[in-house]
XYZ file of C-alpha atoms in Angstrom:
732
model
C -29.421 41.612 -19.559
C -32.596 42.292 -17.386
C -35.856 40.264 -17.327
C -38.964 40.944 -15.178
C -41.683 38.620 -14.115
C -43.377 36.517 -11.660
C -42.116 33.182 -10.118
C -44.785 30.474 -11.127
C -43.005 27.254 -10.063
C -40.193 26.209 -7.987
C -38.610 23.338 -9.975
C -35.576 22.651 -7.634
C -34.150 23.848 -4.317
C -31.045 22.780 -2.591
C -31.614 23.879 0.994
C -27.914 23.729 1.965
C -26.429 26.215 -0.508
C -29.516 27.883 -1.963
C -28.992 26.673 -5.582
C -32.422 26.855 -7.140
C -34.360 26.407 -10.379
C -37.595 28.548 -10.882
C -40.092 28.936 -13.812
C -40.633 32.600 -14.358
C -43.577 34.217 -16.209
C -42.356 37.247 -18.048
C -44.416 40.398 -18.278
C -44.659 39.712 -22.059
C -46.374 36.271 -21.239
C -43.345 33.955 -22.073
C -42.369 31.369 -19.440
C -38.628 30.976 -18.974
C -36.263 29.026 -16.629
C -33.966 30.857 -14.168
C -31.227 29.218 -12.206
C -28.907 30.432 -9.468
C -28.264 30.648 -5.841
C -31.567 32.079 -4.512
C -33.750 32.223 -1.413
C -37.273 31.202 -1.243
C -39.111 33.449 -3.565
C -42.791 34.563 -3.533
C -44.789 33.666 -6.428
C -46.795 36.931 -5.979
C -43.987 39.407 -6.243
C -42.760 41.044 -9.375
C -38.980 40.680 -9.556
C -36.398 42.043 -11.908
C -33.376 39.787 -12.590
C -29.968 40.543 -13.923
C -29.193 37.445 -15.934
C -26.874 35.800 -18.384
C -28.163 33.574 -21.143
C -26.860 29.938 -20.920
C -27.651 26.789 -22.853
C -28.133 23.631 -20.861
C -27.183 20.537 -23.040
C -30.508 18.843 -22.145
C -32.978 21.547 -21.106
C -31.993 24.290 -23.611
C -32.037 27.916 -22.888
C -31.881 29.124 -19.226
C -31.086 32.340 -17.567
C -28.342 32.276 -14.924
C -29.195 34.928 -12.193
C -26.335 37.314 -11.226
C -28.580 39.558 -9.013
C -32.236 40.380 -8.500
C -34.480 43.001 -6.782
C -38.219 43.411 -6.365
C -39.396 45.397 -9.381
C -40.444 49.019 -8.581
C -43.888 48.540 -10.085
C -45.698 46.083 -7.773
C -49.477 45.872 -8.467
C -52.065 45.816 -5.810
C -53.281 42.315 -6.474
C -49.718 41.032 -6.448
C -49.104 42.545 -3.087
C -52.264 41.130 -1.645
C -51.373 37.691 -2.892
C -47.740 38.012 -1.438
C -49.056 39.015 2.068
C -51.514 36.141 2.133
C -48.923 33.620 0.910
C -47.419 30.862 3.147
C -44.599 33.160 4.258
C -47.009 34.766 6.704
C -48.966 33.088 9.481
C -52.823 33.886 9.845
C -52.897 36.332 6.916
C -55.345 35.360 4.449
C -56.734 37.121 1.418
C -59.329 39.106 3.503
C -56.628 40.491 5.960
C -54.118 41.026 3.188
C -56.664 42.982 1.225
C -57.491 45.100 4.295
C -53.840 45.957 4.832
C -53.182 46.997 1.204
C -56.541 49.017 1.024
C -55.713 50.800 4.324
C -51.985 51.597 3.721
C -51.596 51.432 -0.132
C -48.758 50.098 -2.280
C -46.240 51.068 0.288
C -47.938 48.914 3.064
C -44.779 46.913 3.787
C -42.557 49.943 4.202
C -45.196 51.697 6.545
C -45.482 48.548 8.871
C -41.791 48.075 9.133
C -41.374 51.614 10.124
C -44.109 51.456 12.832
C -45.837 48.102 13.378
C -48.525 49.745 15.694
C -50.350 50.914 12.672
C -51.763 47.423 12.446
C -53.952 48.253 15.425
C -55.944 50.404 13.195
C -57.292 47.186 11.272
C -57.974 45.122 14.426
C -54.619 43.224 14.848
C -54.065 42.306 18.434
C -50.475 42.552 20.019
C -49.673 38.888 19.397
C -50.737 39.127 15.790
C -48.841 42.446 15.394
C -45.606 41.132 16.641
C -45.794 37.795 14.650
C -46.652 39.474 11.494
C -44.020 42.090 11.937
C -41.189 39.567 12.620
C -42.035 37.319 9.704
C -42.340 40.406 7.357
C -39.058 41.788 8.889
C -37.193 38.501 8.312
C -38.344 38.021 4.796
C -37.587 41.629 3.891
C -34.216 41.354 5.568
C -33.207 38.452 3.458
C -34.026 40.316 0.304
C -32.305 43.542 1.388
C -29.227 41.742 2.505
C -28.919 39.658 -0.606
C -29.433 42.667 -2.875
C -26.781 44.570 -1.019
C -24.473 41.571 -1.243
C -24.918 41.470 -5.004
C -24.053 45.127 -5.075
C -20.694 44.410 -3.347
C -19.856 42.086 -6.232
C -20.517 38.719 -4.372
C -21.800 35.950 -6.558
C -25.236 34.678 -5.591
C -23.505 31.441 -4.225
C -21.210 33.356 -2.066
C -24.060 35.769 -1.002
C -26.111 32.720 0.131
C -23.150 31.327 2.035
C -22.603 34.685 3.820
C -26.338 35.033 4.728
C -26.436 31.323 5.837
C -23.430 32.099 8.234
C -24.288 35.480 9.655
C -28.087 35.592 9.156
C -29.486 39.094 10.142
C -26.047 40.144 11.323
C -24.616 39.864 7.803
C -24.601 43.570 6.876
C -23.492 44.548 10.351
C -20.580 42.174 10.239
C -19.412 43.752 6.842
C -20.004 47.336 8.214
C -18.008 46.581 11.270
C -14.943 44.743 9.810
C -15.232 43.019 6.277
C -11.565 41.807 6.666
C -12.772 39.146 9.246
C -14.284 37.242 6.310
C -10.767 36.343 5.247
C -10.464 33.978 8.251
C -14.169 33.022 8.550
C -15.491 32.333 5.015
C -13.780 29.990 2.603
C -13.337 31.706 -0.810
C -12.682 35.078 0.537
C -9.117 36.393 0.231
C -7.650 39.877 0.910
C -8.472 41.345 -2.414
C -12.233 40.427 -2.233
C -12.479 41.678 1.286
C -10.599 44.811 0.280
C -13.116 45.559 -2.553
C -15.957 45.304 -0.028
C -14.294 47.481 2.372
C -13.690 50.271 -0.128
C -17.344 50.109 -1.210
C -18.260 50.642 2.491
C -16.003 53.631 2.735
C -12.930 52.104 4.482
C -9.817 54.081 3.724
C -6.433 52.710 2.495
C -4.867 53.363 5.796
C -7.547 51.976 8.051
C -5.907 50.006 10.821
C -8.198 47.018 10.285
C -7.007 46.921 6.674
C -3.346 47.173 7.457
C -3.531 44.472 10.117
C -5.478 42.168 7.829
C -2.848 42.749 4.941
C -0.040 41.853 7.229
C -1.679 38.661 8.496
C -2.774 37.684 5.009
C 0.860 38.235 3.664
C 2.318 36.218 6.397
C -0.075 33.332 5.915
C 0.254 33.375 2.201
C 3.974 33.316 2.138
C 4.220 30.606 4.878
C 1.686 28.378 3.357
C 2.864 28.807 -0.318
C 6.591 28.210 0.589
C 6.147 25.591 3.415
C 8.107 27.801 5.985
C 7.018 28.043 9.560
C 8.491 31.527 9.957
C 9.519 34.608 7.912
C 12.635 36.801 8.167
C 11.957 40.549 8.476
C 12.980 41.222 4.868
C 10.770 38.503 3.615
C 7.778 39.816 5.477
C 8.306 43.224 4.210
C 8.324 41.848 0.643
C 5.216 39.846 1.291
C 3.330 42.864 2.805
C 4.521 45.083 -0.154
C 2.994 42.622 -2.642
C -0.407 43.056 -0.824
C -0.360 46.776 0.004
C 2.141 48.116 -2.593
C 4.015 51.451 -1.622
C 1.119 53.533 -1.055
C 0.991 52.954 2.674
C 3.476 54.648 5.045
C 5.963 52.281 6.584
C 5.178 53.703 9.978
C 1.624 52.576 9.811
C 2.653 49.010 8.859
C 5.195 48.968 11.707
C 2.315 50.126 14.100
C 0.053 47.442 12.554
C 2.745 44.702 13.246
C 3.153 45.827 16.818
C -0.621 45.761 17.485
C -0.769 42.114 16.076
C 2.164 41.218 18.238
C 0.413 42.724 21.350
C -2.655 40.637 20.320
C -0.453 37.567 20.182
C -1.586 36.924 16.588
C 2.019 37.176 15.493
C 4.999 36.432 17.541
C 8.335 38.125 16.913
C 11.663 36.735 18.087
C 14.758 38.685 17.107
C 14.135 39.373 13.333
C 11.939 36.250 12.748
C 8.121 36.445 12.591
C 5.857 33.579 13.279
C 2.022 32.837 13.115
C 1.137 32.031 16.744
C -0.610 28.712 15.985
C 2.145 27.524 13.645
C 4.885 28.235 16.050
C 2.979 26.510 18.959
C 2.399 23.397 16.796
C 6.091 22.990 15.977
C 6.958 23.414 19.646
C 4.415 20.875 20.838
C 5.686 18.343 18.258
C 9.268 18.632 19.752
C 7.825 18.364 23.247
C 5.741 15.246 22.504
C 8.413 13.535 20.395
C 10.681 13.639 23.424
C 8.024 12.535 25.863
C 7.985 8.828 24.929
C 9.351 6.632 27.833
C 8.753 2.862 27.348
C 10.704 0.379 29.377
C 12.610 -2.281 27.467
C 11.731 -5.658 28.789
C 13.613 -7.714 26.192
C 17.421 -7.910 25.639
C 19.096 -7.954 22.300
C 19.460 -11.761 22.180
C 15.840 -12.384 22.788
C 14.919 -9.958 19.944
C 17.556 -11.403 17.619
C 16.248 -14.985 18.284
C 12.898 -13.897 17.051
C 14.319 -12.275 14.058
C 16.060 -15.507 13.001
C 12.907 -17.340 13.583
C 11.088 -14.893 11.089
C 13.948 -15.291 8.572
C 13.292 -18.894 8.491
C 9.423 -18.372 8.195
C 9.826 -15.855 5.309
C 12.845 -17.539 3.719
C 14.836 -14.255 3.659
C 18.034 -12.861 5.228
C 18.008 -9.554 6.804
C 21.070 -7.271 6.504
C 22.769 -6.059 9.728
C 21.248 -2.728 9.176
C 17.687 -4.096 8.768
C 18.163 -6.152 11.963
C 19.334 -2.925 13.673
C 16.182 -1.241 12.567
C 13.843 -3.962 14.117
C 15.867 -4.217 17.270
C 15.941 -0.480 17.840
C 12.220 -0.255 17.000
C 11.584 -2.809 19.696
C 13.871 -1.411 22.296
C 13.464 2.312 21.939
C 10.428 4.511 22.614
C 10.517 6.202 19.119
C 12.429 5.146 16.140
C 12.770 6.625 12.554
C 13.311 4.304 9.624
C 14.181 6.081 6.348
C 15.374 4.952 2.943
C 14.654 5.127 -0.840
C 12.968 2.577 -3.014
C 14.506 -0.902 -3.091
C 16.158 -0.638 0.430
C 13.646 -2.982 2.073
C 11.590 -0.636 4.303
C 8.578 -2.717 3.784
C 10.471 -5.962 4.584
C 11.780 -4.391 7.840
C 8.343 -3.327 8.916
C 6.913 -6.791 8.291
C 9.783 -8.266 10.278
C 9.122 -5.651 13.112
C 5.420 -6.539 13.221
C 6.088 -10.178 13.443
C 8.823 -9.834 16.051
C 6.751 -7.568 18.290
C 3.765 -10.014 17.990
C 6.037 -12.987 18.943
C 7.722 -11.219 21.908
C 4.329 -10.072 23.213
C 2.269 -13.142 22.427
C -0.099 -11.271 19.931
C -2.016 -12.815 16.959
C -1.601 -10.552 13.986
C -4.590 -12.358 12.391
C -6.874 -11.579 15.241
C -9.415 -8.778 14.682
C -8.366 -7.503 18.265
C -4.940 -6.663 17.021
C -6.124 -3.103 16.242
C -6.407 -2.711 20.008
C -2.665 -3.284 20.420
C -1.144 -2.120 17.142
C -2.022 0.959 15.080
C -0.764 1.173 11.433
C -1.490 4.548 9.685
C -0.467 6.627 6.752
C -1.479 10.191 5.462
C -3.552 8.938 2.463
C -6.183 6.347 1.925
C -4.238 4.688 -0.841
C -0.860 4.459 1.219
C -2.877 2.980 4.193
C -4.388 0.466 1.990
C -0.931 -0.486 0.573
C 0.111 -0.822 4.240
C -2.698 -3.234 4.960
C -2.145 -5.344 1.863
C 1.744 -5.762 2.510
C 1.484 -6.223 6.297
C -1.886 -8.163 6.336
C -2.848 -6.115 9.431
C -5.631 -3.396 9.368
C -4.325 0.202 8.547
C -6.089 3.504 8.251
C -5.419 7.154 7.356
C -3.824 9.259 10.300
C -7.071 11.337 10.191
C -9.222 8.259 10.692
C -6.919 6.957 13.494
C -7.420 10.250 15.314
C -11.112 10.300 14.881
C -11.373 13.114 12.540
C -15.021 14.111 12.657
C -17.516 15.559 9.984
C -17.224 19.075 11.593
C -13.441 19.213 11.190
C -12.565 18.224 14.856
C -10.411 15.365 16.133
C -11.768 12.977 18.717
C -8.404 11.966 20.091
C -5.917 14.614 21.595
C -3.835 15.199 24.565
C -6.750 14.791 27.045
C -8.472 11.917 25.177
C -5.489 9.767 23.963
C -5.184 6.677 21.865
C -4.790 3.427 23.675
C -2.627 1.216 21.368
C 0.821 0.200 22.433
C 2.632 0.264 19.150
C 2.218 2.875 16.358
C 3.763 2.559 12.923
C 3.389 5.594 10.804
C 4.305 5.454 7.063
C 4.971 8.149 4.518
C 5.844 10.659 7.218
C 7.404 12.961 4.712
C 3.880 14.016 3.606
C 2.912 14.920 7.242
C 2.812 18.707 7.887
C 3.135 20.418 11.321
C -0.541 20.627 11.980
C -1.251 16.799 11.577
C 1.979 15.871 13.235
C 0.985 18.104 16.169
C -2.432 16.323 16.491
C -0.921 12.957 16.058
C 1.953 13.083 18.550
C -0.114 14.691 21.342
C -2.810 11.877 20.967
C -0.239 8.972 21.346
C 0.267 8.096 25.007
C 3.865 8.558 26.417
C 4.232 4.770 27.252
C 3.708 3.692 23.600
C 6.347 2.750 21.152
C 6.383 4.787 17.834
C 8.049 3.943 14.480
C 8.068 6.646 11.903
C 8.773 5.575 8.320
C 9.459 7.546 5.134
C 11.740 8.540 2.402
C 13.524 11.877 3.405
C 14.238 12.720 -0.132
C 10.644 12.825 -1.414
C 8.727 16.017 -1.774
C 7.978 17.692 1.619
C 4.447 18.118 2.938
C 1.992 20.392 1.015
C 1.383 22.292 4.368
C 4.027 24.046 6.396
C 7.064 22.326 7.927
C 9.385 19.506 7.057
C 8.653 17.180 9.956
C 10.451 14.074 8.812
C 13.510 15.982 7.517
C 13.781 17.976 10.708
C 13.521 14.937 12.882
C 16.283 13.123 11.135
C 18.578 16.324 10.878
C 18.135 16.944 14.656
C 20.070 13.830 15.624
C 17.883 13.792 18.796
C 16.054 10.500 17.956
C 17.041 7.073 16.787
C 17.303 7.185 13.097
C 18.088 4.090 10.866
C 18.788 4.941 7.215
C 18.521 2.011 4.846
C 20.846 2.472 1.844
C 21.617 -0.954 0.413
C 19.564 -1.832 -2.662
C 18.471 -5.439 -2.222
C 18.926 -8.219 -4.806
C 15.371 -8.290 -6.082
C 15.664 -4.476 -6.792
C 19.252 -4.427 -8.200
C 18.111 -4.932 -11.813
C 15.389 -2.316 -11.749
C 15.892 0.489 -14.191
C 13.258 2.528 -12.146
C 15.226 2.255 -9.033
C 18.603 2.946 -10.720
C 17.098 6.076 -12.347
C 15.542 7.210 -8.958
C 18.970 6.906 -7.254
C 20.763 8.745 -9.917
C 18.187 11.601 -9.741
C 18.450 11.652 -6.059
C 22.178 11.824 -6.012
C 22.234 14.297 -8.834
C 24.400 12.199 -11.253
C 22.122 11.951 -14.220
C 24.440 13.900 -16.429
C 26.310 10.785 -17.358
C 23.146 8.632 -17.694
C 22.354 6.982 -21.043
C 18.709 7.064 -21.816
C 18.374 3.453 -22.750
C 15.251 1.552 -21.961
C 15.274 -1.448 -19.617
C 12.735 -4.190 -18.903
C 10.748 -1.740 -16.516
C 11.809 1.758 -17.652
C 10.997 3.291 -21.025
C 12.391 6.461 -22.469
C 10.397 7.831 -25.360
C 11.881 10.901 -26.988
C 9.011 12.968 -28.854
C 7.816 16.397 -29.338
C 5.079 17.965 -27.288
C 2.322 17.497 -29.878
C 2.841 13.774 -30.020
C 2.656 13.073 -26.301
C -1.112 13.068 -25.641
C -1.674 10.593 -28.526
C 1.206 8.322 -27.267
C -0.377 8.316 -23.702
C -3.729 7.059 -25.160
C -1.915 4.460 -27.214
C 0.160 3.120 -24.351
C -2.879 3.072 -22.010
C -5.022 1.270 -24.644
C -2.125 -1.414 -24.874
C -1.979 -1.817 -21.196
C -5.776 -2.251 -20.896
C -5.516 -5.020 -23.692
C -2.843 -6.689 -21.522
C -5.213 -6.783 -18.614
C -4.144 -3.630 -16.611
C -7.073 -1.668 -15.056
C -7.430 2.013 -16.068
C -8.553 3.008 -12.603
C -6.386 0.973 -10.202
C -3.241 0.125 -12.167
C -2.246 3.009 -14.227
C -1.567 6.861 -13.480
C -0.335 9.870 -15.507
C 1.690 12.283 -13.328
C 2.002 15.853 -14.464
C 3.270 18.817 -12.455
C 0.957 21.559 -14.090
C -2.754 21.932 -14.623
C -2.721 24.345 -17.615
C -1.173 23.831 -20.979
C -1.397 21.532 -24.008
C 0.051 18.700 -21.874
C -1.336 19.905 -18.541
C -3.444 17.955 -16.207
C -6.848 19.550 -17.307
C -6.156 18.962 -21.007
C -5.017 15.531 -20.611
C -8.014 14.626 -18.460
C -10.468 16.134 -20.994
C -8.811 14.014 -23.793
C -8.749 10.814 -21.873
C -12.500 11.386 -20.857
C -13.388 11.845 -24.516
C -11.581 8.617 -25.580
C -12.717 6.289 -22.793
C -16.111 7.549 -21.858
C -19.453 7.211 -23.691
C -20.486 10.811 -23.348
C -24.284 10.739 -22.934
C -26.842 13.124 -21.554
C -26.229 11.366 -18.261
C -23.684 13.670 -16.441
C -23.029 16.149 -13.763
C -21.191 19.463 -14.555
C -19.186 21.680 -12.437
C -17.876 24.740 -14.474
C -16.244 23.398 -17.539
C -15.739 19.865 -16.114
C -18.237 17.098 -16.760
C -18.462 13.796 -14.839
C -19.831 10.652 -16.606
C -20.475 7.216 -15.296
C -17.133 5.174 -15.072
C -14.983 8.307 -14.921
C -11.828 8.210 -12.847
C -12.054 10.962 -10.193
C -9.890 12.249 -7.311
C -10.979 13.884 -4.074
C -9.387 17.360 -3.603
C -10.181 18.123 0.038
C -10.632 16.263 3.195
C -14.325 15.401 3.730
C -14.665 13.520 6.989
C -18.513 13.634 6.650
C -18.218 11.545 3.619
C -15.499 9.425 4.731
C -12.961 10.427 1.962
C -9.773 12.414 2.304
C -7.699 14.658 -0.049
C -6.028 12.455 -2.721
C -8.438 9.584 -2.589
C -9.067 8.114 -6.066
C -12.410 6.600 -7.160
C -14.700 5.825 -10.045
C -18.105 7.275 -10.787
C -20.548 4.404 -10.459
C -23.990 6.034 -11.125
C -25.610 9.337 -11.736
C -29.394 9.680 -11.139
C -32.172 11.876 -10.218
C -33.887 11.762 -6.748
C -37.631 11.993 -6.266
C -37.106 15.735 -5.757
C -35.472 15.998 -9.195
C -32.048 16.634 -7.716
C -29.163 14.993 -9.542
C -26.620 13.105 -7.420
C -23.546 11.155 -8.352
C -22.251 7.994 -6.608
C -18.568 7.523 -6.536
C -16.836 4.257 -5.380
C -13.649 4.649 -3.306
C -11.664 1.883 -1.680
C -13.544 2.308 1.531
C -17.082 2.430 0.030
C -19.595 4.347 -1.950
C -19.815 8.268 -1.438
C -22.701 10.324 -2.714
C -22.152 13.835 -4.269
C -24.701 16.541 -4.988
C -24.259 19.460 -7.420
C -23.009 21.512 -4.489
C -20.203 18.938 -3.681
C -18.644 18.859 -7.165
C -15.936 21.452 -6.316
C -14.410 18.665 -4.165
C -13.766 16.416 -7.205
C -11.643 16.417 -10.255
C -11.014 13.994 -13.069
C -8.062 11.732 -12.325
C -6.654 10.169 -15.441
C -3.838 12.624 -14.866
C -3.103 13.966 -11.348
C -0.202 16.005 -9.947
C 2.834 14.377 -8.466
C 1.960 16.007 -5.016
C -1.405 14.291 -5.181
C 0.262 10.892 -5.998
C 2.581 11.050 -3.005
C 1.995 8.068 -0.733
C 0.739 5.953 -3.537
C 2.183 3.299 -5.863
C 0.941 2.350 -9.302
C 1.806 -0.746 -11.515
C 2.299 1.766 -14.469
C 3.327 5.325 -14.253
C 3.429 7.737 -17.313
C 5.374 11.032 -16.876
C 5.180 13.479 -19.795
C 8.243 15.964 -19.915
C 7.633 19.356 -21.733
C 9.442 22.632 -21.476
C 6.308 24.159 -20.077
C 6.894 22.163 -16.860
C 10.435 23.681 -16.429
C 9.569 26.194 -13.729
C 8.193 23.422 -11.617
C 10.525 20.649 -12.383
C 12.884 19.970 -9.331
C 14.869 17.038 -8.178
C 12.417 16.201 -5.299
C 9.442 16.295 -7.693
C 10.968 14.142 -10.369
C 12.290 11.717 -7.798
C 8.900 11.425 -6.032
C 7.150 10.788 -9.448
C 9.552 8.245 -10.623
C 9.341 6.252 -7.371
C 5.542 5.966 -7.699
C 6.224 3.332 -10.340
C 5.902 -0.225 -9.084
C 6.353 -2.214 -12.410
C 6.835 0.122 -15.304
C 7.633 3.687 -15.825
C 7.357 5.644 -19.080
C 9.114 8.999 -19.519
C 7.843 10.744 -22.707
C 8.868 14.088 -24.384
C 12.064 16.153 -23.917
C 14.261 13.764 -22.119
C 16.965 16.479 -21.569
C 14.625 17.704 -18.746
C 15.480 14.742 -16.583
C 19.059 15.834 -16.209
C 17.987 19.547 -15.842
C 15.432 18.869 -13.176
C 17.794 16.674 -11.212
C 20.090 19.394 -10.752
C 17.505 21.990 -9.376
C 16.654 21.548 -5.665
C 13.586 22.844 -4.034
C 13.827 26.102 -2.005
C 14.978 25.109 1.477
C 12.201 25.454 3.909
C 12.699 27.707 7.034
C 11.554 25.724 10.082
C 12.339 25.500 13.782
C 11.485 21.781 14.741
C 15.098 20.757 14.319
C 16.223 23.524 16.823
C 13.397 22.660 19.289
C 14.368 18.909 19.185
C 18.170 19.660 19.663
C 17.486 21.304 22.968
C 16.136 17.971 24.149
C 17.714 14.476 24.951
C 21.058 13.252 23.305
C 21.280 10.409 20.907
C 21.008 6.785 22.167
C 23.994 4.607 22.005
C 24.638 3.184 18.412
C 24.133 -0.629 18.033
C 26.927 -2.363 16.189
C 26.669 -5.474 13.954
C 28.369 -7.454 16.750
C 25.428 -6.584 19.099
C 23.284 -8.975 16.993
C 25.570 -12.090 17.590
């Protein structure tokens, strides 16, 4: 619907993204509220708005602006008031009246066409230029936004484009709208294609074909985790974007141009994105660069291990001792193993051995200058710190990831610690691995730790798996389940899933593992009952429990379960912030969805809403407490958050929880794989509940993830040979 009127009050304005609330006086005399992503709007101009009616839970009827333009009928008094407003320097009511009386209702168009006409009414050259520029800029904003609305952009996206390109916005679109795919978040090929067609671009335009090829290659690589595509796969990916309407010769020519521009690399029948290939190559080069001298012999190290066994009252296995000795002696060592195999115990022994040998005090604040402990997520870093009693941090924070998305440490400005222990390496993709290994100096010792059988990284590559498979570096695989873990039903199930032998598994509950067969309709109610019981026993809803679900949609999807838990546990009052259909209340459990270095939080961090309040400017903000402190969110930031009573298995990776609940319904079947089920099960520290169709456990354990196509293994294989294997006798 359309409404026409004058702005009479600016109620709220977010200067960063343009989200605004205005009071509008309609021609009929009624005063209404309009909301949307809008520029500064003059109170003296008659505007026509295309709007949708919305009902705010507190403020009632409002009009959400979809687009706007200046009304065709502008009256003389309104034009005079507009020109004498604060938008224009030195133009008061007298001068404004003179302009309108001289040039009429089309005064603005006349001046923009020929600014010299202002001489007729006594403007000097400085006044002419200043007024013209201010008039031009303000008119340009309106003209640009109106055009963007016409291209189908939302007001929010229109403001984002205008804030990025300013007066060049329309020129950028006219020249090459496909560049928006790379330069503006939220623009994919389809949106850019729609704009291009409105601008008159043809289906066979070379810019369109090149953009489609690059988009297809990127989408396929990032959705499947590959670092390259084979020729037939690229053809299929391009076909999905361009269909069969484009001549194959034009596509072939487009690929050739992209190869000439070095945006795509072709080797034999394989196609790479340039920066992905370079990242994998640099990882291999940097992994093979480490050269630290061994200043201790095996007996010296073994003596310290014996000392630690006495201090901790434990006995290390030969394999665990081997892991510690190799980590001390070799420049780079990989330690891998599943749950219950003692990775954490080995790392603690390694830290203590290293500190004894080099005369370091692990309790000293200065230890961070000698040893760096890091993990991909905040929760996994915090777990390292709790177990090792030595400061740990995220890999991003170690590398000085800045608010503008850049890293402080790199191959030029390198880190300075002597020992680096990196946990949960299975989560690290090629981009983060590239940044990490080039920032570590070649005279350092590096220990990489992870479970090779967990889900691979969300981003491209399988860094840990390729390192292990290459046989180019020292790898210690811990397989023996230790005494304290032998009676764990969770660990037994995890190993059965991992070894794909669940078919003969009897689903009998144990002290720490509970199988609950039920139909889909019963699951959400059971989850709430179980959570209520756990809270009564002293477990914390935020810290101790987590529901893991592979899908967002559906009756037992992440979104629905979150909504039900919020309704059950939160006192829903008027005090909330809303983003789309999601509301956030005080005490809600939330998860950060993207890296936000400016806020000090990273993807996967879980927090709790502590406060929601209005600032003196009537702007609502929300304060969320994470493990590293309080973070403030405004309305524009809410896309970064989601409720976290239920999260995906991918988001849980690197974390452990005292209690884990995993629903199992047939609607998950398309996503259930051995790696996903194994990762979810191994998140449980004390208790694991599997609810629903238990037959899916066996079914999922027999289905493997698609094998990723990567090259890191090949690049590493062209490097140094394996070091000599240590035998148990070497420890004596």
